[in-house]
Short mmCIF file of C-alpha atoms in Angstrom, two decimals:
data_model
loop_
_atom_site.label_atom_id
_atom_site.label_comp_id
_atom_site.label_asym_id
_atom_site.label_seq_id
_atom_site.Cartn_x
_atom_site.Cartn_y
_atom_site.Cartn_z
CA MET A 1 0.00 0.00 0.00
CA ASN A 2 1.34 3.39 -0.97
CA ASP A 3 1.55 5.73 2.03
CA TYR A 4 0.59 8.73 -0.12
CA VAL A 5 -2.59 6.99 -1.28
CA GLY A 6 -3.52 6.40 2.36
CA LYS A 7 -3.08 10.08 3.17
CA ASP A 8 -5.07 11.06 0.10
CA GLU A 9 -8.00 8.97 1.30
CA ILE A 10 -7.79 10.51 4.77
CA LEU A 11 -8.06 13.96 3.20
CA LYS A 12 -11.10 12.86 1.18
CA ASP A 13 -12.76 11.72 4.41
CA LEU A 14 -12.00 15.06 6.06
CA GLN A 15 -13.38 16.94 3.06
CA GLN A 16 -16.59 14.94 3.34
CA ARG A 17 -16.85 15.94 7.01
CA VAL A 18 -16.63 19.58 5.97
CA GLU A 19 -19.51 19.02 3.52
CA ASP A 20 -21.48 17.27 6.27
CA LYS A 21 -20.84 20.31 8.52
CA ILE A 22 -19.06 18.18 11.10
CA LEU A 23 -15.70 19.88 10.57
CA GLU A 24 -15.10 23.62 10.20
CA PRO A 25 -13.34 24.61 6.93
CA SER A 26 -10.61 26.46 8.83
CA ASN A 27 -9.91 23.39 10.94
CA TYR A 28 -9.79 21.28 7.79
CA ASP A 29 -7.10 23.54 6.30
CA LEU A 30 -4.94 23.05 9.39
CA LEU A 31 -5.50 19.30 9.50
CA LYS A 32 -4.75 19.04 5.78
CA LYS A 33 -1.32 20.58 6.29
CA LEU A 34 -0.58 18.30 9.23
CA VAL A 35 -1.71 15.16 7.35
CA GLU A 36 0.35 16.03 4.27
CA ASN A 37 3.43 16.47 6.43
CA ALA A 38 2.87 13.39 8.59
CA ASP A 39 5.83 11.01 8.60
CA THR A 40 3.71 7.87 8.56
CA LEU A 41 0.21 6.64 7.81
CA ASP A 42 -0.30 5.93 11.52
CA GLU A 43 0.52 9.53 12.36
CA ALA A 44 -1.85 10.75 9.63
CA ILE A 45 -4.67 8.61 11.06
CA LYS A 46 -4.11 10.12 14.49
CA ILE A 47 -4.18 13.66 13.08
CA ALA A 48 -7.37 12.93 11.12
CA GLU A 49 -9.01 11.56 14.25
CA LEU A 50 -8.79 15.02 15.82
CA GLY A 51 -11.31 16.22 13.27
CA THR A 52 -13.78 13.37 13.54
CA THR A 53 -15.51 13.80 16.88
CA TYR A 54 -19.20 14.72 17.03
CA ARG A 55 -18.73 17.25 19.80
CA ARG A 56 -22.06 18.85 18.93
CA THR A 57 -23.89 15.67 19.86
CA GLY A 58 -21.71 14.89 22.85
CA PHE A 59 -19.94 11.84 21.40
CA HIS A 60 -16.48 11.96 22.90
CA PHE A 61 -14.06 9.37 24.18
CA ASP A 62 -10.54 9.29 25.55
CA LYS A 63 -8.41 8.34 22.55
CA LYS A 64 -5.49 5.95 22.89
CA LEU A 65 -4.08 5.40 19.42
CA GLU A 66 -1.15 3.61 17.82
CA LYS A 67 2.16 5.41 17.20
CA HIS A 68 5.14 4.80 14.98
CA SER A 69 7.99 2.56 16.12
CA ASN A 70 11.20 1.11 14.71
CA THR A 71 9.75 -2.39 14.41
CA ILE A 72 8.24 -3.68 11.16
CA SER A 73 5.43 -6.23 11.42
CA TYR A 74 5.01 -8.82 8.66
CA PHE A 75 3.35 -12.16 7.85
CA LYS A 76 5.36 -15.29 8.60
CA LYS A 77 3.99 -18.63 7.46
CA ASN A 78 3.00 -21.03 10.20
CA GLU A 79 4.06 -24.35 8.72
CA ASP A 80 2.48 -26.38 11.53
CA LEU A 81 -1.04 -24.98 11.09
CA SER A 82 -1.13 -24.56 7.29
CA PHE A 83 -2.44 -27.46 5.21
CA VAL A 84 -3.53 -28.43 1.70
CA THR A 85 -6.38 -30.83 0.93
CA ASP A 86 -6.41 -30.16 -2.83
CA PRO A 87 -3.77 -28.05 -4.64
CA ALA A 88 -6.40 -26.92 -7.15
CA ALA A 89 -8.87 -25.75 -4.49
CA THR A 90 -9.31 -22.31 -2.89
CA THR A 91 -6.77 -21.30 -0.27
CA HIS A 92 -8.19 -19.45 2.73
CA LYS A 93 -6.20 -17.48 5.31
CA LEU A 94 -5.90 -17.51 9.09
CA ILE A 95 -3.83 -14.69 10.59
CA ILE A 96 -2.72 -15.09 14.21
CA GLY A 97 -1.81 -12.01 16.23
CA ASP A 98 -2.93 -8.46 16.98
CA ASN A 99 -5.42 -7.51 14.29
CA TYR A 100 -4.10 -3.94 13.96
CA PRO A 101 -0.77 -4.87 12.30
CA ALA A 102 -2.63 -7.74 10.62
CA LEU A 103 -4.98 -5.26 8.91
CA LEU A 104 -2.04 -3.04 7.91
CA ASN A 105 -0.32 -6.03 6.32
CA LEU A 106 -3.53 -7.13 4.61
CA LEU A 107 -3.70 -3.75 2.84
CA VAL A 108 -0.62 -4.74 0.85
CA GLU A 109 -2.62 -7.30 -1.14
CA TYR A 110 -6.30 -6.66 -0.44
CA LYS A 111 -6.79 -2.90 -0.47
CA GLY A 112 -10.24 -2.29 -1.98
CA LYS A 113 -10.78 -6.02 -2.58
CA ILE A 114 -12.79 -7.23 0.44
CA ASP A 115 -16.47 -7.72 -0.37
CA VAL A 116 -17.93 -8.49 3.06
CA ILE A 117 -16.63 -7.90 6.58
CA TYR A 118 -18.23 -9.37 9.69
CA ILE A 119 -16.97 -8.52 13.18
CA ASP A 120 -18.06 -9.37 16.69
CA PRO A 121 -15.87 -7.07 18.84
CA PRO A 122 -14.83 -8.20 22.34
CA TYR A 123 -17.12 -5.83 24.18
CA GLY A 124 -17.59 -8.15 27.16
CA LYS A 125 -14.13 -9.38 28.11
CA ASP A 126 -10.44 -8.57 27.96
CA SER A 127 -9.18 -10.23 24.79
CA MET A 128 -7.44 -7.46 22.92
CA GLY A 129 -4.09 -7.39 24.71
CA GLU A 130 -2.66 -3.97 25.52
CA PHE A 131 -5.67 -2.05 24.21
CA ALA A 132 -8.22 -3.95 26.29
CA GLN A 133 -7.46 -2.75 29.79
CA THR A 134 -10.29 -3.95 32.01
CA ASN A 135 -12.28 -2.10 34.59
CA TYR A 136 -13.44 -3.44 37.98
CA GLU A 137 -16.27 -5.43 36.32
CA ASN A 138 -13.77 -7.27 34.09
CA ALA A 139 -15.23 -5.65 31.00
CA ILE A 140 -13.46 -3.48 28.48
CA SER A 141 -13.84 0.18 29.44
CA ARG A 142 -15.81 2.10 26.85
CA ASP A 143 -12.96 4.50 26.08
CA ASN A 144 -10.66 1.57 25.40
CA LEU A 145 -13.29 -0.21 23.31
CA LEU A 146 -13.82 2.83 21.11
CA SER A 147 -10.10 3.63 20.95
CA MET A 148 -9.31 0.04 20.02
CA LEU A 149 -11.94 -0.01 17.27
CA TYR A 150 -11.29 3.42 15.74
CA PRO A 151 -8.05 2.72 13.82
CA ARG A 152 -9.14 -0.83 12.99
CA LEU A 153 -12.40 0.34 11.43
CA TRP A 154 -10.54 3.01 9.50
CA LEU A 155 -8.26 0.33 8.02
CA ALA A 156 -11.25 -1.96 7.40
CA LYS A 157 -12.84 0.80 5.34
CA GLN A 158 -9.73 0.94 3.13
CA LEU A 159 -9.94 -2.82 2.61
CA LEU A 160 -13.59 -2.79 1.50
CA SER A 161 -14.40 -2.70 -2.19
CA GLU A 162 -16.54 0.18 -3.44
CA ASN A 163 -19.61 -2.07 -3.13
CA GLY A 164 -18.38 -3.64 0.11
CA VAL A 165 -20.49 -4.10 3.23
CA ILE A 166 -19.48 -4.43 6.89
CA PHE A 167 -21.59 -6.09 9.59
CA CYS A 168 -20.96 -5.55 13.30
CA SER A 169 -22.57 -7.56 16.11
CA ILE A 170 -23.04 -5.57 19.30
CA ASP A 171 -25.04 -5.74 22.52
CA ASP A 172 -27.62 -3.23 23.74
CA LYS A 173 -25.25 -1.59 26.27
CA ASN A 174 -22.68 -0.52 23.67
CA HIS A 175 -24.94 -0.19 20.64
CA ALA A 176 -25.34 3.61 20.72
CA TYR A 177 -21.63 4.26 21.18
CA ILE A 178 -20.48 1.85 18.49
CA LYS A 179 -23.01 3.25 16.05
CA GLY A 180 -21.65 6.74 16.72
CA LEU A 181 -18.16 5.49 15.93
CA PHE A 182 -19.33 3.81 12.70
CA ASP A 183 -21.13 6.99 11.70
CA GLU A 184 -17.88 8.94 12.08
CA ILE A 185 -15.78 6.53 10.06
CA PHE A 186 -18.20 5.29 7.39
CA GLY A 187 -20.56 8.27 7.38
CA GLU A 188 -24.19 8.37 8.48
CA SER A 189 -25.27 8.29 4.85
CA ASN A 190 -23.71 4.82 4.51
CA PHE A 191 -25.75 3.30 7.33
CA VAL A 192 -27.83 0.64 5.57
CA GLY A 193 -29.84 -0.61 8.55
CA GLU A 194 -29.60 -3.10 11.36
CA TYR A 195 -30.86 -6.53 12.24
CA VAL A 196 -32.24 -7.50 15.62
CA TRP A 197 -31.02 -11.03 16.22
CA HIS A 198 -32.97 -13.26 18.62
CA SER A 199 -29.81 -14.69 20.14
CA LYS A 200 -31.27 -16.73 23.00
CA LEU A 201 -34.50 -18.13 24.35
CA THR A 202 -33.99 -18.79 28.06
CA GLY A 203 -35.45 -17.72 31.36
CA GLY A 204 -33.88 -15.51 34.00
CA TYR A 205 -33.20 -11.80 34.07
CA ASP A 206 -30.11 -10.02 32.81
CA ASN A 207 -31.32 -6.78 34.37
CA ASP A 208 -33.70 -6.16 37.27
CA ASN A 209 -36.83 -6.46 35.16
CA ILE A 210 -35.86 -7.52 31.65
CA ASN A 211 -34.69 -10.79 30.16
CA MET A 212 -32.41 -9.70 27.31
CA GLN A 213 -32.78 -12.16 24.43
CA HIS A 214 -31.43 -10.19 21.49
CA GLU A 215 -28.35 -8.56 20.00
CA PHE A 216 -27.94 -6.09 17.16
CA VAL A 217 -26.12 -6.48 13.84
CA MET A 218 -25.37 -3.09 12.33
CA VAL A 219 -24.89 -2.82 8.55
CA TYR A 220 -22.78 -0.17 6.80
CA ALA A 221 -21.77 0.13 3.15
CA LYS A 222 -18.45 1.46 1.90
CA ASN A 223 -20.41 3.66 -0.46
CA LYS A 224 -24.16 3.12 -0.28
CA TYR A 225 -24.86 5.45 -3.18
CA SER A 226 -21.96 4.57 -5.45
CA GLU A 227 -22.63 4.37 -9.17
CA THR A 228 -21.99 0.65 -9.09
CA LEU A 229 -25.00 0.21 -6.85
CA LYS A 230 -27.55 2.37 -8.61
CA ASP A 231 -26.52 2.24 -12.27
CA GLU A 232 -27.35 -0.96 -14.13
CA GLU A 233 -25.09 0.00 -17.01
CA ASN A 234 -21.94 0.14 -14.88
CA THR A 235 -19.77 -2.86 -15.76
CA ASP A 236 -17.49 -2.47 -12.73
CA THR A 237 -19.89 -4.53 -10.62
CA LYS A 238 -19.92 -8.32 -10.44
CA TYR A 239 -23.18 -8.34 -12.40
CA THR A 240 -21.29 -9.43 -15.51
CA LEU A 241 -24.13 -11.08 -17.45
CA GLN A 242 -26.32 -9.11 -19.85
CA ASP A 243 -29.89 -9.68 -21.01
CA GLU A 244 -31.25 -8.89 -24.46
CA GLY A 245 -31.71 -5.24 -23.49
CA GLY A 246 -28.10 -4.88 -22.33
CA ARG A 247 -28.93 -4.73 -18.62
CA TYR A 248 -26.45 -6.37 -16.26
CA TYR A 249 -27.57 -9.14 -13.92
CA LYS A 250 -26.45 -12.16 -11.88
CA TRP A 251 -28.07 -15.37 -10.65
CA ASP A 252 -29.20 -15.48 -7.01
CA SER A 253 -30.86 -18.09 -4.79
CA LEU A 254 -34.59 -18.60 -5.36
CA TRP A 255 -34.94 -20.23 -1.94
CA ASN A 256 -35.31 -18.35 1.34
CA ILE A 257 -31.98 -17.85 3.12
CA GLY A 258 -33.28 -16.74 6.51
CA GLY A 259 -34.98 -13.80 8.21
CA LEU A 260 -38.44 -14.31 6.71
CA THR A 261 -41.49 -15.93 8.27
CA TYR A 262 -42.36 -19.37 6.90
CA SER A 263 -45.10 -19.39 4.27
CA LYS A 264 -46.83 -22.67 3.51
CA SER A 265 -48.04 -21.39 0.15
CA LEU A 266 -44.40 -20.93 -0.92
CA ASP A 267 -43.41 -24.45 0.14
CA TYR A 268 -44.03 -26.46 -3.04
CA THR A 269 -42.05 -28.49 -5.57
CA ILE A 270 -40.57 -27.22 -8.83
CA LYS A 271 -39.98 -29.53 -11.79
CA ALA A 272 -36.30 -29.93 -12.66
CA PRO A 273 -35.14 -30.24 -16.29
CA ASP A 274 -34.92 -34.02 -15.79
CA GLY A 275 -38.50 -34.18 -14.46
CA ASN A 276 -37.60 -34.67 -10.79
CA ASP A 277 -39.27 -32.63 -8.06
CA ILE A 278 -37.14 -29.95 -6.36
CA TYR A 279 -37.97 -28.95 -2.78
CA PRO A 280 -36.75 -25.68 -1.24
CA PRO A 281 -33.29 -26.45 0.25
CA GLY A 282 -33.42 -26.68 4.03
CA GLU A 283 -35.58 -28.07 6.79
CA ARG A 284 -39.08 -29.08 5.76
CA GLY A 285 -41.70 -26.83 7.29
CA VAL A 286 -39.13 -24.00 7.50
CA ALA A 287 -37.60 -23.57 4.03
CA PHE A 288 -39.59 -22.09 1.16
CA TRP A 289 -39.26 -20.43 -2.25
CA LEU A 290 -39.13 -16.65 -2.70
CA TRP A 291 -41.49 -16.70 -5.70
CA SER A 292 -45.06 -17.94 -5.82
CA LYS A 293 -45.83 -21.11 -7.77
CA ASP A 294 -47.76 -19.07 -10.30
CA LYS A 295 -44.80 -16.71 -10.87
CA VAL A 296 -42.40 -19.64 -11.30
CA GLU A 297 -44.65 -21.09 -14.02
CA LYS A 298 -45.06 -17.74 -15.80
CA GLU A 299 -41.40 -16.64 -15.54
CA ARG A 300 -39.56 -19.93 -15.83
CA ASP A 301 -37.30 -18.30 -18.43
CA GLN A 302 -35.99 -16.07 -15.62
CA LEU A 303 -34.76 -19.12 -13.68
CA LYS A 304 -31.62 -21.22 -13.89
CA PHE A 305 -31.40 -24.87 -12.79
CA GLN A 306 -28.03 -26.17 -11.62
CA LYS A 307 -26.79 -29.18 -9.64
CA ASP A 308 -24.52 -28.65 -6.62
CA LYS A 309 -21.51 -30.77 -5.63
CA ASN A 310 -23.82 -33.37 -4.12
CA GLY A 311 -25.87 -33.73 -7.30
CA GLN A 312 -28.87 -31.87 -5.84
CA TRP A 313 -30.82 -29.46 -8.03
CA LYS A 314 -30.73 -25.77 -7.02
CA VAL A 315 -32.88 -23.04 -8.56
CA TYR A 316 -31.61 -19.50 -9.15
CA LYS A 317 -33.45 -16.32 -10.12
CA LYS A 318 -32.21 -13.46 -12.25
CA VAL A 319 -31.28 -10.35 -10.20
CA TYR A 320 -30.37 -7.05 -11.84
CA ALA A 321 -27.58 -4.72 -10.73
CA SER A 322 -30.05 -2.08 -9.60
CA ASP A 323 -31.38 -4.31 -6.81
CA ASN A 324 -30.46 -3.27 -3.28
CA ILE A 325 -27.44 -4.83 -1.56
CA VAL A 326 -29.18 -5.69 1.68
CA SER A 327 -32.65 -5.37 3.13
CA SER A 328 -33.53 -2.74 5.72
CA SER A 329 -33.80 -3.30 9.46
CA MET A 330 -35.66 -6.42 10.47
CA LEU A 331 -36.04 -9.03 13.17
CA LEU A 332 -34.16 -12.22 12.37
CA ASP A 333 -36.34 -15.29 12.92
CA GLN A 334 -34.62 -17.65 15.35
CA LYS A 335 -36.08 -20.67 13.53
CA LEU A 336 -34.05 -19.72 10.47
CA VAL A 337 -30.97 -17.92 11.78
CA LYS A 338 -30.71 -19.82 15.08
CA GLY A 339 -29.42 -18.56 18.42
CA ASN A 340 -26.26 -18.91 20.45
CA THR A 341 -27.32 -22.33 21.71
CA ASN A 342 -27.04 -23.62 18.15
CA GLY A 343 -23.55 -22.16 17.81
CA THR A 344 -22.57 -23.97 21.00
CA ALA A 345 -24.11 -27.24 19.79
CA VAL A 346 -22.12 -27.09 16.55
CA ILE A 347 -18.80 -26.44 18.26
CA LYS A 348 -19.49 -29.25 20.73
CA SER A 349 -20.13 -31.63 17.82
CA ILE A 350 -16.74 -30.65 16.40
CA PHE A 351 -14.72 -30.87 19.62
CA GLY A 352 -16.81 -33.00 21.95
CA THR A 353 -16.43 -30.23 24.54
CA LYS A 354 -17.11 -26.49 24.74
CA PRO A 355 -13.70 -24.83 24.27
CA PHE A 356 -15.16 -21.39 23.44
CA ASP A 357 -17.96 -19.41 25.11
CA ASN A 358 -20.87 -18.05 23.05
CA PRO A 359 -19.77 -18.92 19.50
CA LYS A 360 -22.01 -17.37 16.86
CA PRO A 361 -24.22 -19.78 14.86
CA VAL A 362 -23.06 -20.62 11.34
CA GLU A 363 -26.54 -19.76 10.00
CA LEU A 364 -26.22 -16.15 11.15
CA ILE A 365 -23.01 -15.56 9.21
CA LYS A 366 -24.34 -17.36 6.12
CA TYR A 367 -27.46 -15.23 6.17
CA LEU A 368 -25.51 -11.96 6.40
CA VAL A 369 -22.97 -12.84 3.71
CA GLN A 370 -25.67 -14.00 1.30
CA ARG A 371 -27.56 -10.75 1.73
CA ALA A 372 -24.52 -8.61 0.91
CA GLU A 373 -22.35 -10.46 -1.59
CA LYS A 374 -22.64 -9.83 -5.32
CA SER A 375 -21.43 -13.27 -6.41
CA ASN A 376 -20.31 -16.59 -4.97
CA ASP A 377 -16.61 -15.77 -5.41
CA SER A 378 -16.52 -12.95 -2.87
CA VAL A 379 -13.80 -12.35 -0.25
CA ILE A 380 -15.05 -12.34 3.35
CA LEU A 381 -13.03 -10.93 6.27
CA ASP A 382 -13.54 -11.42 10.00
CA PHE A 383 -10.89 -9.69 12.11
CA PHE A 384 -12.34 -10.81 15.46
CA ALA A 385 -12.63 -14.43 14.36
CA GLY A 386 -12.79 -16.15 17.77
CA SER A 387 -13.80 -19.77 17.27
CA GLY A 388 -13.81 -19.48 13.45
CA THR A 389 -17.56 -19.57 12.76
CA THR A 390 -17.18 -17.24 9.77
CA GLY A 391 -14.72 -19.62 8.15
CA GLN A 392 -17.05 -22.60 8.52
CA ALA A 393 -19.98 -20.56 7.20
CA VAL A 394 -18.06 -19.61 4.04
CA LEU A 395 -17.01 -23.22 3.46
CA GLU A 396 -20.59 -24.47 3.79
CA MET A 397 -21.84 -21.82 1.37
CA ASN A 398 -19.24 -22.88 -1.19
CA GLN A 399 -20.35 -26.48 -0.87
CA GLU A 400 -24.02 -25.56 -1.26
CA ASP A 401 -23.70 -23.57 -4.49
CA ASP A 402 -20.32 -24.69 -5.84
CA GLY A 403 -18.93 -21.26 -4.96
CA ASN A 404 -15.37 -20.02 -4.79
CA ARG A 405 -15.59 -17.64 -1.84
CA GLN A 406 -12.44 -17.00 0.19
CA PHE A 407 -12.37 -16.29 3.92
CA ILE A 408 -9.70 -14.37 5.80
CA LEU A 409 -9.81 -14.75 9.57
CA MET A 410 -7.81 -12.86 12.18
CA THR A 411 -7.57 -13.84 15.81
CA ASN A 412 -5.16 -13.34 18.66
CA ASN A 413 -3.88 -16.30 20.63
CA GLU A 414 -5.26 -15.38 24.04
CA VAL A 415 -4.46 -18.03 26.64
CA THR A 416 -7.37 -19.08 28.88
CA ASP A 417 -8.05 -21.85 31.37
CA LYS A 418 -9.86 -23.75 28.61
CA ASN A 419 -7.17 -23.01 26.02
CA PRO A 420 -3.69 -23.29 27.55
CA ASN A 421 -2.04 -23.05 24.11
CA GLY A 422 -4.17 -20.06 23.13
CA ILE A 423 -7.49 -19.70 21.30
CA ALA A 424 -5.91 -19.68 17.83
CA TYR A 425 -4.07 -22.95 18.45
CA ASP A 426 -6.64 -24.78 20.56
CA VAL A 427 -9.86 -23.64 18.88
CA THR A 428 -9.78 -21.61 15.65
CA SER A 429 -7.20 -23.56 13.66
CA ARG A 430 -8.34 -26.95 14.95
CA ARG A 431 -11.98 -26.23 14.10
CA LEU A 432 -11.00 -25.30 10.55
CA LYS A 433 -8.76 -28.35 10.20
CA ARG A 434 -11.51 -30.70 11.39
CA VAL A 435 -14.30 -29.36 9.18
CA MET A 436 -12.09 -28.87 6.12
CA ASP A 437 -9.95 -32.00 6.24
CA GLY A 438 -12.11 -34.36 8.32
CA LYS A 439 -9.37 -34.83 10.90
CA ASP A 440 -7.39 -32.83 13.44
CA TYR A 441 -3.68 -32.06 13.21
CA ASP A 442 -2.96 -35.12 15.35
CA GLY A 443 -5.04 -37.35 13.06
CA THR A 444 -8.12 -37.46 15.30
CA ASP A 445 -11.23 -38.19 13.21
CA ASN A 446 -13.78 -39.58 15.67
CA PHE A 447 -15.76 -36.42 16.34
CA LYS A 448 -19.56 -36.28 16.12
CA TRP A 449 -19.75 -33.60 13.41
CA LEU A 450 -18.53 -36.14 10.83
CA GLU A 451 -21.56 -38.35 11.45
CA LYS A 452 -23.81 -35.95 9.53
CA ASN A 453 -21.32 -33.97 7.46
CA LYS A 454 -18.62 -34.55 4.88
CA PRO A 455 -15.32 -32.62 5.08
CA LEU A 456 -15.74 -29.22 3.43
CA GLY A 457 -12.37 -29.28 1.68
CA ASP A 458 -10.12 -26.39 0.48
CA ASN A 459 -6.75 -25.28 1.83
CA LEU A 460 -5.61 -23.11 4.74
CA LEU A 461 -2.63 -20.77 4.79
CA THR A 462 -1.89 -19.78 8.39
CA VAL A 463 0.46 -16.91 9.16
CA ASP A 464 1.72 -15.33 12.37
CA ILE A 465 2.43 -11.65 12.92
CA ALA A 466 6.20 -11.45 13.21
CA GLU A 467 8.46 -8.42 13.76
CA VAL A 468 11.85 -7.25 12.57
CA ALA A 469 13.73 -4.09 13.54
CA ASN A 470 13.95 -1.59 10.71
CA PHE A 471 17.64 -1.07 11.53
CA GLU A 472 18.48 -4.80 11.43
CA ALA A 473 21.52 -5.19 9.17
CA THR A 474 22.65 -8.76 9.84
CA GLU A 475 22.80 -10.74 6.62
CA GLY A 476 19.81 -13.05 6.34
CA LYS A 477 17.88 -11.22 9.06
CA THR A 478 16.99 -7.88 7.46
CA ALA A 479 13.42 -7.00 6.53
CA PHE A 480 14.30 -7.67 2.90
CA ASP A 481 15.42 -11.19 3.84
CA VAL A 482 12.67 -12.29 6.24
CA ILE A 483 9.58 -10.88 4.50
CA ASP A 484 8.16 -13.42 2.04
CA GLU A 485 6.45 -11.61 -0.82
CA THR A 486 4.61 -14.74 -1.92
CA LEU A 487 2.48 -14.49 1.24
CA TYR A 488 1.13 -11.22 -0.18
CA GLY A 489 0.08 -12.51 -3.59
CA GLN A 490 3.41 -11.57 -5.21
CA THR A 491 5.61 -13.75 -7.35
CA LYS A 492 9.24 -14.01 -6.26
CA LEU A 493 11.02 -10.70 -6.87
CA GLY A 494 14.60 -9.88 -7.78
CA VAL A 495 16.82 -8.16 -5.22
CA ASN A 496 16.24 -4.61 -6.43
CA GLU A 497 12.53 -5.19 -6.97
CA LYS A 498 12.23 -6.73 -3.49
CA VAL A 499 13.93 -3.72 -1.83
CA GLU A 500 11.60 -1.31 -3.63
CA TRP A 501 8.51 -3.42 -2.82
CA VAL A 502 9.31 -3.71 0.89
CA ALA A 503 10.15 -0.01 1.20
CA LYS A 504 6.88 0.92 -0.48
CA ASN A 505 4.56 -1.37 1.47
CA PHE A 506 5.92 -1.93 4.96
CA GLU A 507 6.76 1.47 6.38
CA GLN A 508 3.18 1.80 7.65
CA THR A 509 3.29 -1.52 9.52
CA GLN A 510 5.58 -0.03 12.18
CA LYS A 511 3.58 0.86 15.30
CA ARG A 512 3.46 0.87 19.08
CA LEU A 513 0.85 1.87 21.62
CA GLU A 514 0.68 5.47 22.69
CA GLU A 515 1.87 5.86 26.26
CA LYS A 516 -0.91 6.83 28.66
#
């Protein structure tokens, strides 16, 4: 990533804040000079942050940001946790370490290329290392939560494609504050809506008088009103097919993918090209088609019939580029999207125990991704990956529609009583290995999940966040020696090319925490 480009985008954000009357023009002129003269991208982010507080509405928090250091962070392949099931299959990525330098490193290859981001920030416990100082209730203080998220969300915005969408799970206590932060970074105009997720169905009170059974999932677009969203004639979208009139379209699922109330009238069979009956994919009495039987018969030429990897017929409908990216706010039906108890049941079937508290259900992530993606070869990022639910969801979606989606997961390796080797080693990587390869790293293959499921396949590249001093001059140990360009989608470079490439892309990965 070019440092100048990063500064240029910061200035565009500040200009937008002037237009939105959040930032005074005179203050913008001063900030512009400071940003242009900043030594690093980190420093420029910190300067820009000074002009992005909604003081008029009282949204203010004690900022604790990252600062420049003399240590370069980079990806180092983890040979023990990487594996290949099929050299010709998709390779997904698991990044272990602090997600701030991980996001900076990801910009080298994926700037503007991520289609969907889902995050579930650690708003209830200390799992973010230095940034997650806890208060007396053993919960992340709100200032630290907002300070931790601010630079990470800014970097996430740079990773999103122009039509990209980010989802954020959050509880009722922090909802208002996190939304304020998202409004600052992504802009209020890019707020798409939010889902209310029925996350549990149990007795007992969380507060004095209320049993809290829901969480929120906020939805923001990189650019809600970009030309690629509202102009059917724009060929920069992934709607690459054209009808007779020249309008661009894609094929999308005809069956319900969650969030809608079951309709018996839409639960019927459709005749496949070979004469067999096709039922809506999913649980009987829950799954249904999105079109009426009468519409299917009248507009059969608008449908496509295709078999999945298991030889089952799937039906797809034609969707034009002018269709919206995601529906507005709505209550997610627990029968379709499941609750936390389902997430726990799945992880128990994989491990036989419960090595991770409150894992999100796979159905929730599948629902969100399917509502936002433009095609089944999208790139999905989760930089608070936890147990790895997002990875499993992407793999299942690929199996269902023969897709080629790629997931990128980031997680730290927090050590807990349940996970003495750290969450990344004891949970995330092992879950992915078991569901992808059908066996654990030690060869274990007698877990319950395999009784009803086949291995999901594909390959996993696991990398750690490593560091090297920028003044290291020992032969074989310099940044130019230890950084592997092939881990960033590059072919092997010559010496001079490698020096130029490292100098261009890794200056911004140097950081340390600001002293309090």
